[in-house]
Amino acid sequence: MIRQLVVNNVLHRPIRTVVSILAVGVEVALVILIVGLTSGLLQETAKRIEGIGADIMLQPPSASVFLAFSGAPMPIKIADKLREMKYVQAVAPVLLQFSSSNGVDIVYGIDPKSFRDVSSGFVFLEGHDMQGPDDVLMDDWEAKAKHIAVNDTFRMLDHDFHVAGIVEHGKGARLFVPLATLQDLSGSREKASVFFMKCTNTEYTQAVMDEMRPVFPGYEIRPLKDFLSLMTATNLPGLNAFIKSMIVLAVSVGFLVILLSMYTTVIERTRDIGVLKSLGASKAYIIRGLLGESALICLIGIGVGIAMSYVTRAAFQSSFPTLSILITPEWIVRSALIALAGGLLGASYPAWLASRKDAIEALSYD
Amino acid sequence: MTITTTIRPPADALLTTRDPIVEPIVVTEDLWKLYHAGKVEVPALRGINFKVMPGEFVSVMGPSGCGKSSLLYVLGGLARASRGRVLVNGNDLTAMGDAERTKLRRDKIGFVFQRFNLLPTLDARGNIAIAQHIHGHGFDAKRFEAITQMLGLTGRLKHRPSEMSGGEQQRVAIARAIINDPKIILADEPTGNLDTQNSEIVLSMLSKLNKDLGQTIVMITHNPEAAAYSSRVVHMRDGVIVDAAPAS
């Protein structure tokens, strides 16, 4: 019976109900999308770096796992030292450079031959490998997002590049230029940001790393197979705080809307509350009814929010193909619980007020 | 259809019996109710002594502001007495907490209001059934059917209050009041918002409940014609009972 009362009450004021549902939906979608966007970008970046196919990555001391945060302080001659080591099959020095000419991009300056040796080469969808100093390779997602075709001119870093080829995504970066060109453009002659290494057999990864440590004391030497697990929000300074802030903001919106909605509901239903009290309804019964309404609104809102998340992700990815939004069941459940808790908390005060209303005053309320 | 499980002796039989164990169902002793308007105490009831026997149909009459509704609310446990004692079915309301009075209301008292006070979001069936739900003994389909049939509501059960006439709404309110077989019905101006025809129907229903089922009823009314349906009329003025006499 109380279920029927709850459902009918929720349906009684459709606009207020829809607004409340949307507020909860936006709250849920915000949480899912913010977390999905950050973790999606991190995971996608990690997968691309793993996709290079290297076994070991060497970075300068105290370098971040987020490659773009590191400069280029390593002499390129390190590559020669690395090549001399036992079980090392290939070494590819890579220079990383931020480019904000056409959105935010990370450009890899590579030596095509050594990069091919480590990564087994690009899969060309169109065009060919870099041949001249101004050639650029672009991955298919980037080309689609920027509407670029082979032989187009692509300007970045205040330099006009010739798009030599479109390659399949998943090899570290989305843009590749010759190492020497990028060194010139960034004033990092004979420098590299990171060295990717391929062992003669993956089983020798640990042995090679052990051999490297005394030779490069303090340097960051990481096996690539663990890279995905390192690329998390907790390893990026400030990102966790940002995610938490956004969640608190989203929850506050839901909480306040539910609070206001239920508060107006209680005022509007003052007489009904008096009637329930005259029938012998306990305080708990009245609280249960109002929390039930809030829970129903939240549950519908959660469903709407999840749907909104998928629709928004599809819309984003259609407009920005390089954007990766990772929607995980874990965060769907978490956002649902957060929204439900926020909604119930928001309804608690109005419900408590309702339960304490004087029955006679409530019955004479107009 | 008769409600075999709830039939009580008619009022006359109870009143004429010589059995000494028949106790009043309602007793008030020096009952006072004070309201506060700022720092001023306004007495609504001033030492009421009042008894209602099981199966009686008592009307309480008096001018506006004489304390009739206050008396009804105190008897129903909706308001706390300021002084004196109130016994309903042997339970001393003045010694009870809010939760206990709520339980007493749930189990022993049925209210009928002037403004019907049906829940607007529920249909007639829901408005009656919710009383059973609050009572906590689940939905008694047999009793529900018997009562709705007796009150002529069978065809109106799927209608919401906004889709019913005043008379129909009040009959739903009566059904809601009696669905849990209360010891006493407290009716506050039950015909105050009804036209003559519907007033007669509602009063006949109350009278029938009293006569056929032995239902105890205390009814507040302004209307002498309504009071005529009861077995006894109590007159109030300025918070005191000034006269009690059998209804004409």
Coordinates of C-alpha atoms in Angstrom, one line a residue:
Chain A
M1 CA 0.0 0.0 0.0
I2 CA 2.8 2.4 0.9
R3 CA 4.4 1.6 -2.5
Q4 CA 1.2 2.7 -4.2
L5 CA 1.1 5.9 -2.1
V6 CA 4.8 6.6 -2.9
V7 CA 4.3 6.0 -6.7
N8 CA 1.1 8.0 -6.8
N9 CA 2.7 10.9 -4.9
V10 CA 5.7 10.9 -7.2
L11 CA 3.4 11.0 -10.2
H12 CA 1.2 13.7 -8.6
R13 CA 3.5 16.6 -9.5
P14 CA 5.1 15.5 -12.8
I15 CA 7.2 18.6 -13.5
R16 CA 8.7 18.6 -10.0
T17 CA 9.4 14.9 -10.3
V18 CA 11.0 15.3 -13.7
V19 CA 13.2 18.1 -12.5
S20 CA 14.3 16.0 -9.5
I21 CA 14.9 13.0 -11.7
L22 CA 17.0 15.1 -14.1
A23 CA 19.0 16.6 -11.3
V24 CA 19.9 13.1 -10.0
G25 CA 20.5 12.0 -13.6
V26 CA 22.9 14.9 -14.2
E27 CA 24.6 14.1 -10.9
V28 CA 25.1 10.5 -11.9
A29 CA 26.2 11.3 -15.4
L30 CA 28.7 13.9 -14.1
V31 CA 30.3 11.4 -11.8
I32 CA 30.4 8.7 -14.4
L33 CA 31.7 11.0 -17.2
I34 CA 34.3 12.8 -15.1
V35 CA 35.8 9.6 -13.8
G36 CA 35.3 8.0 -17.2
L37 CA 37.0 10.8 -19.0
T38 CA 40.1 10.8 -16.7
S39 CA 40.5 7.1 -16.5
G40 CA 39.6 6.7 -20.1
L41 CA 42.3 9.1 -21.2
L42 CA 44.8 7.5 -18.8
Q43 CA 44.0 4.0 -19.9
E44 CA 44.0 4.9 -23.6
T45 CA 47.4 6.6 -23.3
A46 CA 48.7 3.6 -21.4
K47 CA 47.4 1.2 -24.0
R48 CA 49.0 3.2 -26.7
I49 CA 52.4 3.1 -24.9
E50 CA 52.0 -0.6 -24.3
G51 CA 51.1 -0.9 -27.9
I52 CA 54.6 0.2 -28.9
G53 CA 55.6 -3.3 -28.1
A54 CA 58.8 -2.4 -26.1
D55 CA 59.8 -4.4 -23.0
I56 CA 61.6 -1.7 -21.1
M57 CA 61.3 2.1 -20.8
L58 CA 64.2 4.3 -19.6
Q59 CA 63.5 7.8 -18.3
P60 CA 65.6 10.4 -16.6
P61 CA 65.7 10.4 -12.7
S62 CA 62.4 11.3 -11.0
A63 CA 60.6 11.3 -14.3
S64 CA 56.8 10.8 -14.2
V65 CA 55.0 7.8 -15.5
F66 CA 53.1 10.4 -17.5
L67 CA 55.6 10.8 -20.3
A68 CA 54.6 14.2 -21.4
F69 CA 55.4 15.6 -18.0
S70 CA 59.1 14.8 -18.6
G71 CA 61.4 17.0 -20.5
A72 CA 64.3 15.9 -22.6
P73 CA 67.3 15.9 -20.4
M74 CA 68.9 12.6 -21.6
P75 CA 71.7 12.5 -24.1
I76 CA 70.9 10.5 -27.1
K77 CA 74.1 8.6 -26.8
I78 CA 72.6 6.6 -24.0
A79 CA 71.0 4.6 -26.8
D80 CA 74.4 3.3 -27.9
K81 CA 75.2 2.2 -24.3
L82 CA 71.9 0.4 -24.1
R83 CA 72.4 -1.4 -27.4
E84 CA 75.6 -2.8 -26.1
M85 CA 73.9 -4.6 -23.2
K86 CA 73.2 -8.3 -23.2
Y87 CA 69.8 -9.4 -24.5
V88 CA 69.0 -6.0 -25.9
Q89 CA 67.6 -6.3 -29.4
A90 CA 66.7 -2.7 -30.2
V91 CA 66.6 0.7 -28.7
A92 CA 64.4 3.6 -29.8
P93 CA 65.1 7.1 -28.5
V94 CA 62.0 9.2 -28.5
L95 CA 61.7 12.9 -27.9
L96 CA 58.3 14.1 -26.6
Q97 CA 56.9 17.5 -27.2
F98 CA 53.6 19.1 -26.3
S99 CA 51.8 20.8 -29.2
S100 CA 48.8 23.0 -28.7
S101 CA 48.5 24.2 -32.3
N102 CA 45.5 22.1 -33.1
G103 CA 44.2 21.0 -29.7
V104 CA 46.5 19.4 -27.2
D105 CA 48.7 16.7 -28.7
I106 CA 51.9 14.9 -27.7
V107 CA 54.2 14.6 -30.6
Y108 CA 56.8 11.8 -30.8
G109 CA 60.0 12.6 -32.4
I110 CA 61.3 9.2 -33.6
D111 CA 64.0 7.7 -35.7
P112 CA 61.9 5.6 -38.0
K113 CA 64.3 2.7 -38.3
S114 CA 64.9 2.2 -34.6
F115 CA 61.3 2.8 -33.7
R116 CA 60.3 0.2 -36.3
D117 CA 62.8 -2.2 -34.7
V118 CA 61.3 -1.9 -31.3
S119 CA 57.6 -1.6 -32.3
S120 CA 57.6 -4.0 -35.4
G121 CA 56.6 -0.9 -37.4
F122 CA 53.4 1.0 -38.2
V123 CA 50.4 -0.4 -40.0
F124 CA 49.9 2.1 -42.8
L125 CA 46.3 2.8 -43.7
E126 CA 47.3 5.4 -46.2
G127 CA 50.5 6.9 -47.5
H128 CA 54.0 5.8 -46.6
D129 CA 56.7 6.2 -43.9
M130 CA 58.5 9.5 -43.2
Q131 CA 61.0 10.2 -45.9
G132 CA 61.8 13.9 -45.5
P133 CA 62.5 16.1 -42.4
D134 CA 59.1 17.7 -42.7
D135 CA 57.1 14.5 -42.9
V136 CA 54.6 13.7 -40.2
L137 CA 52.7 10.4 -39.5
M138 CA 49.3 10.7 -38.0
D139 CA 47.2 8.0 -36.5
D140 CA 43.7 7.3 -37.9
W141 CA 41.8 8.7 -34.9
E142 CA 43.7 12.0 -35.1
A143 CA 43.3 12.2 -38.9
K144 CA 39.5 11.6 -38.5
A145 CA 39.2 14.2 -35.7
K146 CA 41.1 16.8 -37.6
H147 CA 39.8 15.9 -41.1
I148 CA 43.3 15.4 -42.4
A149 CA 44.3 13.3 -45.5
V150 CA 47.6 12.1 -46.8
N151 CA 49.6 14.8 -48.5
D152 CA 47.8 17.6 -46.6
T153 CA 49.9 20.2 -44.9
F154 CA 49.6 20.1 -41.2
R155 CA 50.9 23.0 -39.1
M156 CA 52.1 22.5 -35.6
L157 CA 54.9 23.8 -33.5
D158 CA 55.0 26.8 -35.9
H159 CA 56.1 24.5 -38.6
D160 CA 54.4 23.2 -41.7
F161 CA 54.5 19.4 -41.9
H162 CA 53.6 17.2 -44.9
V163 CA 51.3 14.4 -43.9
A164 CA 53.2 11.4 -45.3
G165 CA 51.0 8.6 -43.9
I166 CA 48.0 7.7 -41.8
V167 CA 48.8 4.8 -39.5
E168 CA 46.7 2.6 -37.3
H169 CA 46.3 4.0 -33.8
G170 CA 48.0 2.4 -30.8
K171 CA 51.7 3.0 -31.1
G172 CA 52.5 5.5 -28.4
A173 CA 51.4 8.8 -29.8
R174 CA 49.0 10.1 -32.5
L175 CA 51.7 12.3 -34.2
F176 CA 55.1 11.2 -35.2
V177 CA 57.8 13.4 -36.8
P178 CA 61.5 12.8 -37.4
L179 CA 63.6 12.9 -34.3
A180 CA 66.1 15.4 -35.6
T181 CA 63.3 17.8 -36.7
L182 CA 61.7 17.8 -33.3
Q183 CA 65.0 18.2 -31.7
D184 CA 65.6 21.3 -33.8
L185 CA 62.1 22.7 -33.2
S186 CA 62.3 22.2 -29.5
G187 CA 66.0 23.2 -29.0
S188 CA 66.9 19.7 -27.7
R189 CA 69.7 18.7 -30.0
E190 CA 71.1 15.3 -29.3
K191 CA 68.5 14.8 -26.5
A192 CA 65.8 12.3 -25.9
S193 CA 62.9 12.1 -23.4
V194 CA 62.6 8.3 -23.2
F195 CA 64.2 5.2 -24.6
F196 CA 62.1 2.3 -25.5
M197 CA 63.9 -1.1 -25.5
K198 CA 63.1 -4.4 -27.0
C199 CA 64.8 -7.5 -25.5
T200 CA 65.8 -10.5 -27.5
N201 CA 63.2 -12.4 -25.5
T202 CA 60.6 -10.9 -23.1
E203 CA 61.9 -13.4 -20.4
Y204 CA 65.1 -11.4 -20.2
T205 CA 63.4 -8.1 -19.3
Q206 CA 64.2 -8.4 -15.6
A207 CA 67.8 -9.4 -16.4
V208 CA 68.3 -6.4 -18.6
M209 CA 66.7 -4.1 -16.1
D210 CA 69.1 -5.5 -13.4
E211 CA 72.0 -4.8 -15.6
M212 CA 70.8 -1.3 -16.4
R213 CA 70.4 -0.2 -12.8
P214 CA 74.0 0.2 -11.8
V215 CA 74.8 1.8 -15.1
F216 CA 72.0 4.4 -14.8
P217 CA 71.7 5.0 -11.1
G218 CA 68.6 7.0 -10.2
Y219 CA 67.1 6.7 -13.7
E220 CA 63.5 5.4 -14.0
I221 CA 63.6 1.9 -15.5
R222 CA 60.2 0.5 -16.0
P223 CA 58.9 -2.7 -17.5
L224 CA 56.2 -1.9 -20.1
K225 CA 54.0 -4.8 -19.1
D226 CA 53.2 -3.0 -15.8
F227 CA 52.6 0.3 -17.4
L228 CA 48.8 0.1 -17.5
S229 CA 48.6 -0.4 -13.8
L230 CA 50.8 2.6 -13.2
M231 CA 48.6 5.0 -15.2
T232 CA 46.0 5.7 -12.6
A233 CA 44.6 8.9 -11.2
T234 CA 46.4 8.3 -8.0
N235 CA 49.7 8.6 -9.8
L236 CA 48.8 11.9 -11.3
P237 CA 49.2 14.7 -8.8
G238 CA 46.0 16.6 -8.2
L239 CA 43.8 14.4 -10.4
N240 CA 42.3 12.5 -7.5
A241 CA 41.6 15.8 -5.7
F242 CA 40.0 17.1 -8.9
I243 CA 37.8 13.9 -9.3
K244 CA 36.8 14.1 -5.6
S245 CA 35.9 17.8 -5.9
M246 CA 33.8 17.2 -9.0
I247 CA 32.0 14.3 -7.3
V248 CA 31.3 16.5 -4.2
L249 CA 30.0 19.2 -6.6
A250 CA 27.7 16.7 -8.4
V251 CA 26.4 15.2 -5.2
S252 CA 25.7 18.7 -3.8
V253 CA 23.5 19.4 -6.8
G254 CA 21.5 16.2 -6.3
F255 CA 21.3 16.7 -2.6
L256 CA 20.1 20.3 -2.8
V257 CA 17.5 19.6 -5.5
I258 CA 16.1 16.6 -3.6
L259 CA 16.1 18.6 -0.4
L260 CA 14.2 21.4 -2.0
S261 CA 11.8 19.1 -3.8
M262 CA 11.0 17.1 -0.7
Y263 CA 10.7 20.2 1.4
T264 CA 8.1 21.6 -0.9
T265 CA 6.4 18.2 -1.0
V266 CA 6.1 18.2 2.7
I267 CA 4.7 21.7 2.8
E268 CA 2.2 20.9 0.1
R269 CA 1.2 17.6 1.8
T270 CA 0.9 19.0 5.3
R271 CA -2.8 18.1 5.4
D272 CA -2.1 14.6 4.1
I273 CA 0.5 14.2 6.8
G274 CA -2.1 15.2 9.4
V275 CA -4.5 12.7 7.9
L276 CA -2.0 9.9 8.1
K277 CA -1.3 10.9 11.7
S278 CA -5.1 10.8 12.5
L279 CA -5.1 7.3 11.1
G280 CA -2.4 6.3 13.5
A281 CA 0.6 6.4 11.2
S282 CA 3.8 6.4 13.3
K283 CA 6.6 8.8 12.7
A284 CA 8.6 6.0 11.1
Y285 CA 5.7 5.3 8.7
I286 CA 5.7 9.0 7.5
I287 CA 9.5 9.1 7.2
R288 CA 9.4 5.8 5.3
G289 CA 6.9 7.2 2.9
L290 CA 8.9 10.3 2.1
L291 CA 12.2 8.5 1.9
G292 CA 10.5 6.0 -0.4
E293 CA 9.5 8.8 -2.7
S294 CA 13.0 10.2 -2.7
A295 CA 14.5 6.7 -3.3
L296 CA 12.1 6.2 -6.2
I297 CA 13.1 9.5 -7.7
C298 CA 16.8 8.6 -7.2
L299 CA 16.4 5.2 -8.7
I300 CA 14.8 6.6 -11.8
G301 CA 17.3 9.4 -11.9
I302 CA 20.2 6.9 -11.7
G303 CA 18.8 5.0 -14.7
V304 CA 18.4 8.3 -16.6
G305 CA 22.0 9.3 -15.5
I306 CA 23.5 6.1 -16.8
A307 CA 21.6 6.5 -20.1
M308 CA 22.8 10.1 -20.3
S309 CA 26.4 9.0 -19.7
Y310 CA 26.3 6.6 -22.6
V311 CA 24.5 9.1 -24.9
T312 CA 27.0 11.8 -23.9
R313 CA 29.9 9.5 -24.5
A314 CA 28.6 8.6 -28.0
A315 CA 28.0 12.3 -28.8
F316 CA 31.5 13.2 -27.6
Q317 CA 33.2 10.4 -29.4
S318 CA 31.4 11.3 -32.6
S319 CA 32.6 14.9 -32.3
F320 CA 36.0 14.2 -30.8
P321 CA 37.2 10.7 -31.9
T322 CA 40.4 11.0 -29.9
L323 CA 38.5 11.4 -26.7
S324 CA 38.3 8.2 -24.6
I325 CA 35.7 7.9 -22.0
L326 CA 35.8 4.7 -20.0
I327 CA 32.5 3.8 -18.4
T328 CA 33.0 1.0 -15.9
P329 CA 30.5 -1.1 -14.0
E330 CA 32.4 -0.2 -10.8
W331 CA 31.8 3.5 -11.2
I332 CA 28.2 3.0 -12.4
V333 CA 27.5 1.3 -9.1
R334 CA 29.5 3.8 -7.1
S335 CA 27.8 6.8 -8.7
A336 CA 24.4 5.1 -8.1
L337 CA 25.2 4.6 -4.5
I338 CA 26.5 8.1 -4.1
A339 CA 23.3 9.5 -5.8
L340 CA 21.0 7.3 -3.7
A341 CA 22.8 8.3 -0.4
G342 CA 22.7 12.0 -1.4
G343 CA 19.0 11.8 -2.3
L344 CA 18.1 10.0 0.9
L345 CA 20.2 12.5 2.9
G346 CA 18.5 15.4 1.1
A347 CA 15.0 13.9 1.9
S348 CA 15.9 13.2 5.6
Y349 CA 15.4 16.7 6.9
P350 CA 12.0 17.2 5.2
A351 CA 10.9 13.7 6.3
W352 CA 12.0 14.4 9.9
L353 CA 10.1 17.7 9.8
A354 CA 7.0 15.9 8.4
S355 CA 7.1 13.3 11.2
R356 CA 7.2 16.0 13.8
K357 CA 4.3 18.0 12.5
D358 CA 1.5 18.7 14.9
A359 CA -1.5 16.6 13.7
I360 CA -4.1 19.2 14.4
E361 CA -2.2 22.1 12.8
A362 CA -1.5 19.8 9.8
L363 CA -5.2 18.9 9.5
S364 CA -6.2 22.6 9.5
Y365 CA -3.5 23.5 6.9
D366 CA -4.8 25.2 3.8
Chain B
M1 CA -24.1 -8.0 3.5
T2 CA -23.4 -8.1 7.3
I3 CA -20.1 -7.8 9.0
T4 CA -20.5 -10.7 11.3
T5 CA -17.1 -10.3 13.0
T6 CA -17.8 -6.8 14.2
I7 CA -21.4 -6.8 15.4
R8 CA -21.8 -5.4 18.8
P9 CA -24.9 -5.1 21.0
P10 CA -27.1 -2.1 19.9
A11 CA -26.8 1.0 22.0
D12 CA -30.2 0.6 23.7
A13 CA -29.4 -2.9 24.8
L14 CA -26.2 -1.8 26.3
L15 CA -27.7 1.2 28.0
T16 CA -30.6 -0.8 29.5
T17 CA -28.6 -3.7 30.6
R18 CA -28.2 -4.2 34.3
D19 CA -24.8 -5.9 33.9
P20 CA -22.5 -3.8 36.1
I21 CA -19.4 -4.7 34.1
V22 CA -20.3 -2.4 31.2
E23 CA -17.9 0.4 31.6
P24 CA -18.0 3.7 29.7
I25 CA -15.8 3.7 26.6
V26 CA -14.9 7.3 27.0
V27 CA -14.5 9.1 30.3
T28 CA -13.1 12.6 30.9
E29 CA -12.5 13.9 34.4
D30 CA -11.9 17.6 35.0
L31 CA -10.5 17.8 31.5
W32 CA -8.7 21.1 30.6
K33 CA -7.1 22.1 27.4
L34 CA -5.1 25.3 27.2
Y35 CA -3.7 26.8 24.1
H36 CA -1.0 29.4 24.1
A37 CA -1.4 32.6 22.1
G38 CA 2.0 34.1 22.7
K39 CA 2.3 34.4 26.4
V40 CA -1.4 34.3 27.0
E41 CA -3.1 31.0 27.9
V42 CA -6.4 30.5 26.2
P43 CA -8.6 27.7 27.7
A44 CA -10.5 25.7 25.2
L45 CA -11.8 23.1 27.6
R46 CA -12.5 24.0 31.3
G47 CA -12.9 21.0 33.4
I48 CA -15.0 18.7 31.2
N49 CA -16.6 15.7 32.8
F50 CA -18.1 13.5 30.2
K51 CA -18.9 9.8 29.6
V52 CA -19.8 7.8 26.6
M53 CA -21.1 4.3 26.9
P54 CA -20.3 1.6 24.4
G55 CA -22.7 1.7 21.5
E56 CA -23.8 5.2 22.2
F57 CA -24.2 7.9 19.4
V58 CA -23.5 11.2 21.1
S59 CA -23.7 14.5 19.4
V60 CA -21.7 17.5 20.8
M61 CA -23.3 20.8 19.9
G62 CA -22.4 24.3 20.6
P63 CA -21.4 27.6 19.0
S64 CA -18.1 28.1 17.2
G65 CA -15.1 28.3 19.6
C66 CA -16.9 26.6 22.4
G67 CA -14.3 23.8 22.5
K68 CA -16.1 21.0 20.6
S69 CA -13.3 20.3 18.2
S70 CA -10.7 20.5 21.0
L71 CA -12.7 17.9 22.9
L72 CA -12.7 15.7 19.9
Y73 CA -9.0 16.0 19.3
V74 CA -8.2 15.3 22.9
L75 CA -10.5 12.3 22.9
G76 CA -8.8 11.1 19.7
G77 CA -5.3 11.5 21.1
L78 CA -4.4 14.1 18.5
A79 CA -4.0 16.7 21.2
R80 CA -2.7 16.3 24.8
A81 CA -4.9 17.3 27.7
S82 CA -3.5 20.1 29.8
R83 CA -5.1 18.9 33.0
G84 CA -7.5 16.2 34.1
R85 CA -7.9 12.6 32.8
V86 CA -9.1 11.1 29.6
L87 CA -9.8 7.4 29.4
V88 CA -10.6 5.8 26.1
N89 CA -11.4 2.1 26.3
G90 CA -9.7 2.0 29.6
N91 CA -6.5 3.7 28.4
D92 CA -5.5 6.9 30.1
L93 CA -4.5 9.2 27.3
T94 CA -3.0 11.7 29.7
A95 CA -0.4 9.2 30.9
M96 CA 0.5 8.2 27.4
G97 CA 3.3 9.4 25.2
D98 CA 3.0 10.4 21.6
A99 CA 3.8 7.0 20.2
E100 CA 1.3 5.2 22.6
R101 CA -1.5 7.7 21.6
T102 CA -0.6 7.1 18.0
K103 CA -1.0 3.3 18.5
L104 CA -4.3 3.8 20.4
R105 CA -5.6 5.9 17.5
R106 CA -4.5 3.3 15.0
D107 CA -6.2 0.5 16.9
K108 CA -9.3 2.0 18.6
I109 CA -10.3 5.2 17.0
G110 CA -11.7 6.2 13.6
F111 CA -11.9 9.8 12.5
V112 CA -14.4 11.4 10.1
F113 CA -13.7 15.0 9.2
Q114 CA -15.8 17.9 7.9
R115 CA -13.4 18.3 4.9
F116 CA -13.3 14.5 4.2
N117 CA -9.5 14.6 4.3
L118 CA -9.0 11.9 1.8
L119 CA -5.5 11.5 0.3
P120 CA -5.8 13.1 -3.1
T121 CA -3.3 10.9 -4.8
L122 CA -5.1 7.7 -3.9
D123 CA -8.3 6.4 -5.3
A124 CA -11.2 5.4 -3.0
R125 CA -9.9 1.9 -2.6
G126 CA -6.4 3.2 -1.7
N127 CA -7.9 5.7 0.8
I128 CA -9.7 2.9 2.6
A129 CA -6.9 0.3 2.3
I130 CA -4.2 2.6 3.7
A131 CA -6.0 2.6 7.0
Q132 CA -5.7 -1.2 7.0
H133 CA -2.1 -0.9 6.0
I134 CA -1.3 1.5 8.8
H135 CA -3.1 -0.7 11.2
G136 CA -0.6 -3.4 10.2
H137 CA -2.8 -6.4 9.9
G138 CA -2.7 -6.5 6.1
F139 CA -5.5 -6.1 3.6
D140 CA -8.7 -7.9 4.8
A141 CA -10.5 -8.3 1.5
K142 CA -13.7 -9.7 3.0
R143 CA -14.1 -6.8 5.4
F144 CA -13.2 -4.3 2.8
E145 CA -15.8 -5.7 0.4
A146 CA -18.5 -5.8 3.1
I147 CA -17.9 -2.2 4.2
T148 CA -17.7 -0.7 0.7
Q149 CA -20.8 -2.6 -0.2
M150 CA -22.7 -1.4 2.9
L151 CA -21.7 2.2 2.1
G152 CA -22.6 1.9 -1.5
L153 CA -19.1 2.5 -2.8
T154 CA -18.5 -0.6 -4.8
G155 CA -18.8 1.2 -8.2
R156 CA -16.6 4.2 -7.1
L157 CA -13.5 2.4 -5.8
K158 CA -11.3 3.4 -8.7
H159 CA -12.2 7.0 -8.5
R160 CA -9.9 9.6 -6.9
P161 CA -11.4 12.2 -4.4
S162 CA -11.4 14.8 -7.1
E163 CA -13.6 12.6 -9.2
M164 CA -16.2 12.0 -6.5
S165 CA -19.0 14.1 -5.0
G166 CA -18.8 15.4 -1.4
G167 CA -21.2 12.7 -0.3
E168 CA -19.2 10.0 -1.9
Q169 CA -16.0 11.3 -0.4
Q170 CA -17.5 11.4 3.0
R171 CA -18.7 7.8 2.6
V172 CA -15.2 6.8 1.7
A173 CA -14.0 8.7 4.8
I174 CA -16.5 6.7 6.9
A175 CA -15.4 3.5 5.3
R176 CA -11.8 4.4 6.1
A177 CA -12.8 5.2 9.7
I178 CA -14.5 1.9 10.3
I179 CA -12.3 -0.5 8.2
N180 CA -10.2 -1.4 11.3
D181 CA -13.2 -2.0 13.5
P182 CA -12.5 0.9 15.9
K183 CA -14.0 1.1 19.3
I184 CA -15.2 4.6 18.7
I185 CA -15.7 6.9 15.7
L186 CA -15.0 10.6 16.3
A187 CA -16.8 12.7 13.6
D188 CA -16.0 16.4 13.4
E189 CA -18.9 18.1 11.5
P190 CA -19.2 15.2 9.1
T191 CA -22.1 17.0 7.2
G192 CA -20.6 20.5 7.3
N193 CA -19.5 20.5 3.7
L194 CA -22.5 18.5 2.3
D195 CA -25.8 19.5 0.8
T196 CA -29.0 18.3 2.5
Q197 CA -29.4 15.2 0.5
N198 CA -25.9 14.0 1.0
S199 CA -26.0 15.0 4.7
E200 CA -29.0 12.8 5.1
I201 CA -27.2 9.9 3.4
V202 CA -24.1 10.3 5.6
L203 CA -26.1 10.7 8.8
S204 CA -28.2 7.6 7.9
M205 CA -25.0 5.7 7.4
L206 CA -23.6 6.7 10.8
S207 CA -27.0 5.9 12.4
K208 CA -27.0 2.6 10.7
L209 CA -23.5 1.8 11.9
N210 CA -24.6 2.7 15.4
K211 CA -27.9 0.8 15.4
D212 CA -26.9 -2.2 13.3
L213 CA -23.3 -2.7 14.4
G214 CA -23.3 -1.1 17.8
Q215 CA -20.6 1.3 16.7
T216 CA -19.9 4.0 19.3
I217 CA -19.9 7.5 17.7
V218 CA -19.2 10.9 19.1
M219 CA -20.2 13.6 16.5
I220 CA -19.5 17.3 16.6
T221 CA -22.2 19.3 14.9
H222 CA -23.8 22.7 14.6
N223 CA -26.8 21.3 13.0
P224 CA -29.8 20.2 15.2
E225 CA -31.1 18.1 12.4
A226 CA -27.9 16.1 12.4
A227 CA -27.9 15.9 16.1
A228 CA -31.4 14.3 15.9
Y229 CA -29.8 11.2 14.5
S230 CA -27.9 10.6 17.7
S231 CA -29.1 9.0 20.9
R232 CA -27.8 11.8 23.2
V233 CA -26.9 15.4 22.7
V234 CA -24.3 17.3 24.7
H235 CA -24.3 21.1 24.6
M236 CA -21.1 23.0 25.2
R237 CA -20.4 26.6 25.8
D238 CA -17.2 28.4 26.6
G239 CA -15.3 25.1 27.1
V240 CA -17.8 23.5 29.5
I241 CA -20.7 21.1 29.1
V242 CA -23.8 23.0 29.9
D243 CA -26.4 20.4 29.2
A244 CA -26.8 16.8 28.2
A245 CA -30.0 15.4 27.1
P246 CA -31.4 12.6 24.9
A247 CA -31.8 13.7 21.3
S248 CA -35.2 14.7 20.3

